[in-house]
Short mmCIF file of C-alpha atoms and ligand atoms in Angstrom, two decimals:
data_model
loop_
_atom_site.label_atom_id
_atom_site.label_comp_id
_atom_site.label_asym_id
_atom_site.label_seq_id
_atom_site.Cartn_x
_atom_site.Cartn_y
_atom_site.Cartn_z
CA MET A 3 0.17 -0.07 -0.01
CA VAL A 4 1.26 3.46 -0.96
CA GLU A 5 1.82 5.85 1.87
CA ASN A 6 0.24 9.34 1.37
CA LEU A 7 -0.12 12.53 3.36
CA SER A 8 -3.42 13.77 2.96
CA GLY A 9 -4.29 15.36 6.06
CA ILE A 10 -3.63 15.59 9.75
CA LYS A 11 -7.02 14.19 10.71
CA GLY A 12 -6.13 10.52 9.88
CA LEU A 13 -2.70 10.65 11.65
CA THR A 14 -2.38 9.26 15.25
CA PRO A 15 -0.58 11.45 17.87
CA ASP A 16 2.43 9.17 17.53
CA GLU A 17 2.55 9.53 13.68
CA VAL A 18 2.39 13.19 14.11
CA LYS A 19 5.28 13.32 16.62
CA ARG A 20 7.33 10.98 14.18
CA TYR A 21 7.21 13.57 11.60
CA LEU A 22 8.11 16.24 13.99
CA LYS A 23 10.95 14.49 15.46
CA SER A 24 12.26 13.58 11.86
CA ALA A 25 12.01 17.35 11.13
CA LYS A 26 13.90 18.63 13.95
CA ARG A 27 16.83 16.92 12.65
CA PHE A 28 16.66 19.50 9.86
CA ILE A 29 16.73 22.74 12.21
CA LYS A 30 20.06 24.11 13.38
CA ASP A 31 20.12 27.69 14.96
CA GLN A 32 16.49 28.19 14.22
CA LYS A 33 17.02 27.92 10.54
CA PRO A 34 16.58 24.94 7.94
CA TYR A 35 19.34 22.73 7.82
CA CYS A 36 20.48 19.72 5.67
CA PRO A 37 23.11 17.57 7.06
CA PRO A 38 25.76 16.57 4.53
CA SER A 39 24.86 12.70 5.10
CA PHE A 40 21.56 13.62 3.51
CA SER A 41 22.44 15.69 0.50
CA ASP A 42 22.12 12.40 -1.86
CA ALA A 43 19.30 10.80 0.16
CA LEU A 44 16.92 11.20 -2.69
CA ARG A 45 19.32 10.85 -5.48
CA GLY A 46 17.75 9.47 -8.55
CA LYS A 47 14.30 10.31 -7.26
CA THR A 48 11.92 12.56 -9.19
CA ILE A 49 9.59 14.84 -7.22
CA ALA A 50 6.68 16.34 -9.24
CA LEU A 51 5.00 19.74 -7.90
CA LEU A 52 1.61 20.15 -9.20
CA PHE A 53 0.28 23.55 -8.20
CA PHE A 54 -2.89 24.33 -9.52
CA GLU A 55 -3.68 27.11 -7.13
CA PRO A 56 -1.14 29.97 -6.22
CA SER A 57 1.43 29.26 -4.09
CA THR A 58 4.83 31.06 -3.03
CA ARG A 59 6.11 29.39 0.39
CA THR A 60 4.72 26.01 -0.04
CA ARG A 61 5.99 25.48 -3.69
CA ALA A 62 9.40 27.01 -2.99
CA SER A 63 9.98 25.05 0.28
CA PHE A 64 8.97 21.77 -1.29
CA GLU A 65 11.43 22.37 -4.32
CA ILE A 66 14.27 23.66 -2.00
CA ALA A 67 13.68 20.44 0.35
CA ALA A 68 13.81 18.06 -2.69
CA LYS A 69 16.93 19.67 -4.14
CA ASN A 70 18.57 19.69 -0.71
CA LEU A 71 18.20 15.89 -0.50
CA GLY A 72 19.47 15.54 -3.99
CA ALA A 73 16.19 14.86 -5.95
CA ASN A 74 15.09 15.90 -9.54
CA THR A 75 12.15 18.23 -9.34
CA VAL A 76 9.57 18.96 -12.09
CA PHE A 77 6.78 21.79 -11.79
CA VAL A 78 3.30 21.44 -13.50
CA GLY A 79 0.97 24.51 -13.12
CA SER A 80 -2.30 25.17 -14.84
CA GLU A 81 -0.84 27.76 -17.24
CA ASN A 82 0.38 26.42 -20.53
CA THR A 83 -0.17 22.93 -19.65
CA SER A 84 -2.71 20.20 -21.01
CA ILE A 85 -4.96 21.16 -18.00
CA GLN A 86 -6.04 24.08 -20.12
CA LYS A 87 -6.99 21.77 -23.00
CA GLY A 88 -9.32 19.85 -20.57
CA GLU A 89 -6.95 17.09 -19.08
CA SER A 90 -7.90 15.83 -16.00
CA ILE A 91 -5.57 16.05 -12.69
CA TYR A 92 -5.62 12.14 -12.57
CA ASP A 93 -4.47 12.04 -16.06
CA THR A 94 -1.75 14.44 -15.59
CA CYS A 95 -0.70 12.50 -12.54
CA MET A 96 -0.55 9.07 -14.31
CA ASN A 97 1.27 10.53 -17.22
CA LEU A 98 3.98 11.85 -14.60
CA VAL A 99 4.05 8.39 -13.06
CA ALA A 100 4.67 6.88 -16.62
CA MET A 101 7.64 9.24 -16.96
CA GLY A 102 9.11 7.78 -13.76
CA VAL A 103 7.92 10.52 -11.20
CA ASP A 104 8.48 8.98 -7.60
CA LEU A 105 6.08 11.29 -5.62
CA ILE A 106 3.52 14.06 -6.24
CA VAL A 107 3.14 17.13 -4.43
CA LEU A 108 -0.44 18.26 -5.27
CA ARG A 109 -2.22 21.56 -4.67
CA GLN A 110 -5.62 22.09 -6.18
CA ASN A 111 -8.97 23.30 -5.07
CA ASN A 112 -11.24 20.36 -4.89
CA GLU A 113 -11.44 18.57 -1.44
CA ALA A 114 -12.70 15.17 -2.79
CA LEU A 115 -10.55 14.88 -5.63
CA LEU A 116 -7.54 14.63 -3.43
CA HIS A 117 -8.64 11.40 -1.98
CA GLU A 118 -9.42 9.74 -5.23
CA ILE A 119 -6.15 10.66 -6.56
CA CYS A 120 -4.61 9.20 -3.38
CA PHE A 121 -6.45 5.95 -3.82
CA ARG A 122 -5.85 5.76 -7.54
CA VAL A 123 -2.32 7.00 -8.45
CA PRO A 124 0.34 4.62 -7.43
CA VAL A 125 2.95 6.84 -5.92
CA PRO A 126 2.90 8.75 -2.79
CA ILE A 127 1.03 11.95 -2.81
CA VAL A 128 1.47 14.83 -0.47
CA ASN A 129 -1.83 17.24 -0.07
CA ALA A 130 -0.20 20.78 -0.42
CA GLY A 131 -3.70 22.22 0.11
CA ASN A 132 -6.96 20.93 -1.42
CA GLY A 133 -9.40 23.72 -1.57
CA MET A 134 -10.97 24.27 2.05
CA GLY A 135 -9.90 20.91 3.23
CA GLU A 136 -6.28 20.36 4.61
CA HIS A 137 -2.97 21.58 4.63
CA PRO A 138 -1.11 18.99 6.38
CA THR A 139 2.64 20.14 5.88
CA GLN A 140 1.69 23.87 7.02
CA ALA A 141 0.22 22.39 10.16
CA LEU A 142 3.55 20.24 10.76
CA LEU A 143 5.41 23.31 10.41
CA ASP A 144 3.51 25.49 12.52
CA ALA A 145 3.42 22.91 15.32
CA LEU A 146 7.46 22.44 14.93
CA THR A 147 7.82 26.23 15.05
CA LEU A 148 5.86 26.58 18.21
CA LEU A 149 7.25 23.56 20.04
CA ASP A 150 10.88 24.98 19.19
CA ALA A 151 10.02 28.62 20.49
CA LEU A 152 8.26 27.16 23.59
CA GLY A 153 11.66 24.87 24.26
CA ARG A 154 9.23 21.95 24.28
CA PRO A 155 10.08 18.51 22.87
CA GLN A 156 6.93 16.98 21.55
CA THR A 157 3.91 17.97 23.47
CA LEU A 158 1.71 21.07 23.88
CA ARG A 159 -0.10 20.15 26.89
CA GLY A 160 -0.93 23.13 28.98
CA ILE A 161 -0.60 25.44 25.94
CA ASN A 162 -3.46 27.76 24.83
CA ILE A 163 -3.43 28.39 21.17
CA SER A 164 -5.99 30.66 19.54
CA ILE A 165 -6.46 30.88 15.68
CA ILE A 166 -8.24 34.08 14.49
CA GLY A 167 -9.48 35.43 11.45
CA ASP A 168 -11.14 33.53 8.47
CA ILE A 169 -11.57 30.21 9.93
CA SER A 170 -14.01 28.60 7.82
CA HIS A 171 -12.30 29.04 4.53
CA SER A 172 -9.01 28.10 5.73
CA ARG A 173 -7.33 24.65 5.30
CA VAL A 174 -4.70 25.90 7.59
CA ALA A 175 -7.24 26.40 10.49
CA ARG A 176 -8.63 23.04 9.77
CA SER A 177 -5.30 21.08 10.03
CA GLU A 178 -4.07 23.21 12.87
CA VAL A 179 -7.03 22.48 15.05
CA TYR A 180 -6.17 18.71 14.33
CA ILE A 181 -2.67 18.91 15.06
CA PHE A 182 -2.63 21.14 17.98
CA ALA A 183 -5.35 18.78 19.73
CA LYS A 184 -3.44 15.80 19.09
CA LEU A 185 -0.46 17.37 20.59
CA GLY A 186 -2.53 18.13 23.64
CA ALA A 187 -3.03 21.89 23.58
CA THR A 188 -6.31 23.62 24.38
CA VAL A 189 -7.29 25.37 21.02
CA THR A 190 -9.73 28.36 20.63
CA ILE A 191 -11.08 29.77 17.21
CA GLY A 192 -12.46 33.04 16.48
CA GLY A 193 -13.43 35.55 13.68
CA PRO A 194 -16.15 37.39 12.25
CA THR A 195 -19.51 35.31 12.53
CA GLU A 196 -19.66 34.84 8.91
CA CYS A 197 -16.21 33.14 9.03
CA LEU A 198 -16.65 30.70 11.60
CA PRO A 199 -17.36 27.03 10.69
CA PHE A 200 -21.11 25.64 10.66
CA GLU A 201 -19.86 22.15 12.01
CA SER A 202 -18.30 21.61 15.34
CA TRP A 203 -14.47 21.48 15.77
CA GLN A 204 -12.39 20.20 18.33
CA ALA A 205 -12.03 23.69 19.71
CA HIS A 206 -13.58 26.44 21.80
CA VAL A 207 -15.20 29.40 20.03
CA ALA A 208 -14.66 32.91 20.91
CA MET A 209 -17.05 35.46 19.75
CA ASN A 210 -14.63 38.56 20.10
CA ARG A 211 -11.04 39.23 19.94
CA ARG A 212 -10.39 39.95 23.54
CA ASP A 213 -11.91 36.75 24.63
CA ALA A 214 -10.08 34.92 22.02
CA ILE A 215 -6.62 36.08 22.72
CA ARG A 216 -6.72 36.91 26.56
CA ASP A 217 -5.43 33.55 27.69
CA ALA A 218 -3.39 32.37 24.76
CA ASP A 219 0.25 31.44 24.64
CA ALA A 220 0.26 31.58 20.93
CA VAL A 221 -2.39 33.56 18.35
CA VAL A 222 -2.40 32.20 14.74
CA CYS A 223 -3.72 35.00 12.44
CA LEU A 224 -5.25 33.98 9.32
CA ARG A 225 -6.21 36.27 6.28
CA VAL A 226 -9.50 36.37 4.69
CA GLN A 227 -9.34 33.71 2.11
CA LYS A 228 -11.23 36.18 -0.59
CA GLU A 229 -11.05 33.79 -3.25
CA ARG A 230 -13.39 31.31 -1.39
CA LEU A 231 -15.82 33.62 -0.13
CA GLY A 232 -19.41 32.73 -1.20
CA SER A 233 -17.90 29.33 -2.69
CA GLU A 234 -19.98 26.08 -2.95
CA LYS A 235 -19.45 25.19 0.43
CA ASP A 236 -20.97 28.46 1.61
CA GLN A 237 -23.93 27.82 -0.64
CA ASP A 238 -24.50 24.27 -0.23
CA ARG A 239 -26.02 24.60 3.18
CA SER A 240 -29.52 25.70 3.61
CA SER A 241 -29.91 26.94 7.32
CA ASP A 242 -30.51 30.52 8.29
CA SER A 243 -27.04 31.31 9.11
CA VAL A 244 -26.01 30.28 5.68
CA SER A 245 -28.30 32.39 3.82
CA ASN A 246 -27.32 35.29 6.05
CA ARG A 247 -23.55 34.37 5.08
CA ILE A 248 -24.36 34.58 1.49
CA THR A 249 -26.39 37.83 1.77
CA HIS A 250 -23.52 39.17 3.73
CA PHE A 251 -21.02 38.40 1.12
CA ARG A 252 -23.19 39.54 -1.68
CA ASP A 253 -23.98 42.82 0.10
CA HIS A 254 -20.87 43.77 1.98
CA GLY A 255 -18.03 42.22 0.03
CA SER A 256 -15.30 40.70 2.20
CA PRO A 257 -16.15 40.26 5.94
CA ALA A 258 -14.81 43.00 8.35
CA VAL A 259 -11.70 41.43 9.96
CA GLY A 260 -10.75 45.04 11.69
CA ALA A 261 -12.55 43.91 15.17
CA TRP A 262 -10.10 40.81 14.91
CA SER A 263 -7.01 42.44 13.72
CA ILE A 264 -3.76 42.76 15.98
CA ASN A 265 -1.59 45.70 16.24
CA ALA A 266 0.61 46.89 19.02
CA ARG A 267 -1.99 48.32 21.26
CA VAL A 268 -3.86 45.17 21.03
CA VAL A 269 -0.71 42.98 22.01
CA GLU A 270 -0.05 45.53 24.80
CA THR A 271 -3.38 45.61 26.35
CA GLU A 272 -5.08 42.34 25.47
CA MET A 273 -2.30 39.63 25.28
CA LYS A 274 -0.49 37.66 27.53
CA LYS A 275 3.23 39.15 28.00
CA ASN A 276 5.17 36.41 26.22
CA ALA A 277 2.58 35.21 23.74
CA PHE A 278 3.78 34.39 20.10
CA ILE A 279 2.30 35.60 16.74
CA LEU A 280 2.15 32.96 13.95
CA HIS A 281 0.69 33.36 10.34
CA PRO A 282 1.06 31.04 7.68
CA GLY A 283 1.42 33.76 5.06
CA PRO A 284 0.58 35.41 2.82
CA VAL A 285 0.13 38.31 5.31
CA ILE A 286 -2.06 41.24 4.16
CA TRP A 287 -0.43 43.89 6.42
CA GLY A 288 -2.90 46.29 8.20
CA GLU A 289 -5.80 43.76 7.88
CA GLU A 290 -5.21 40.75 10.14
CA LEU A 291 -1.84 42.27 11.54
CA SER A 292 0.18 45.38 11.73
CA GLU A 293 3.73 45.46 10.28
CA GLU A 294 5.06 46.64 13.66
CA VAL A 295 3.81 43.42 15.43
CA GLY A 296 4.78 41.28 12.49
CA GLN A 297 8.43 42.59 12.69
CA SER A 298 8.52 42.27 16.55
CA SER A 299 10.25 39.71 18.56
CA ARG A 300 7.21 37.75 19.32
CA SER A 301 6.39 37.14 15.66
CA LEU A 302 7.34 33.59 14.42
CA ILE A 303 6.21 34.15 11.03
CA LEU A 304 9.65 34.20 9.04
CA ARG A 305 10.88 31.17 11.30
CA GLN A 306 7.74 29.38 9.94
CA ALA A 307 8.81 29.84 6.27
CA GLY A 308 12.20 28.50 7.06
CA PHE A 309 10.96 25.42 9.35
CA GLY A 310 8.69 24.73 6.15
CA VAL A 311 11.80 23.40 4.42
CA ALA A 312 12.69 21.22 7.36
CA VAL A 313 9.16 19.74 7.66
CA ARG A 314 9.14 19.04 3.89
CA GLN A 315 12.38 17.27 3.96
CA ALA A 316 11.31 14.88 6.56
CA VAL A 317 8.08 14.27 4.87
CA LEU A 318 9.81 13.52 1.47
CA LEU A 319 12.11 11.15 3.17
CA GLU A 320 9.28 9.41 5.14
CA LEU A 321 6.97 8.74 2.13
CA LEU A 322 10.09 7.63 -0.19
CA GLY A 323 10.96 5.15 2.46
CA VAL A 324 14.49 6.63 3.29
C1 NCD B 216 -2.08 29.14 2.90
C2 NCD B 216 -2.73 28.40 2.04
O1 NCD B 216 -2.42 28.37 0.74
O2 NCD B 216 -3.70 27.66 2.44
N1 NCD B 216 -0.75 29.68 2.73
C3 NCD B 216 0.23 28.82 2.86
O3 NCD B 216 0.30 27.76 2.35
N2 NCD B 216 1.32 29.16 3.42
C4 NCD B 216 -2.85 30.14 3.67
C5 NCD B 216 -3.52 31.30 2.71
O4 NCD B 216 -3.47 31.31 1.51
O5 NCD B 216 -3.93 32.28 3.28
#
């Protein structure tokens, strides 16, 4: 059976910890690192990077990770490829496998399609974001960054983490709630009502910023996923709150995140003294977060980007059985 990484939901806490332990080897002085003994670990392997949605950090760090380990990479996006002629993502994957590709990193906007691809394509698939589904390597790198900053080896027991902003449209929020809960943290989510999930998550819900961040040891800020507002998932449901949400998006456009945004005054008056700030990027400065806070010593944002390389090195090695 081919091993895939489709999400955090299906992993046991021990499996999560195994990835984190493996990734930890690839950090030195809070920066990503590839020991010389690993520089040929994936020599002869070819990794395909299939990105049918925009990406900067995820795509670049997978490519850097693969190359650090000696692998070849091939990038396929939606522009100038046969996807534009109507070829399916499954057919694209199978043709790449026929060419000798050993592993596929896949970002695309259909939640369910990922599972079909994992089932039918005979090489490991790493989910690099499936619409509003999951983004497991982002969650792993966020957990790794936080554990490192807190000086903890493997558990977040006793730690309060708040995720605020656009929760319902965010695959990062979904994967983070799974991973932080599996590592023992207490998780709170909060954001404008129209950006809260309909289904119940393994997290407390806060209805205003002050309540959300007051006890937090770490706050993850998320941008409004404008590209997903009013999407099928928003429209699929028939409850009152859904029609309110659709009306809201139609009448007001983007939800107001102002009441949830974090600036120096908020940090000073509403947050714990040593609480950390995380953000998966891209940050829309001035909306969810001020630049001043983003550049302050409590911000782990650029460390997250660097740790992404370490996590992706660990994931590629694990799934290729090295
Ligand atoms: C996130 C994503 O694509 O889901 N970004 C990322 O991978 N670093 C979050 C986002 O786009 O806001």
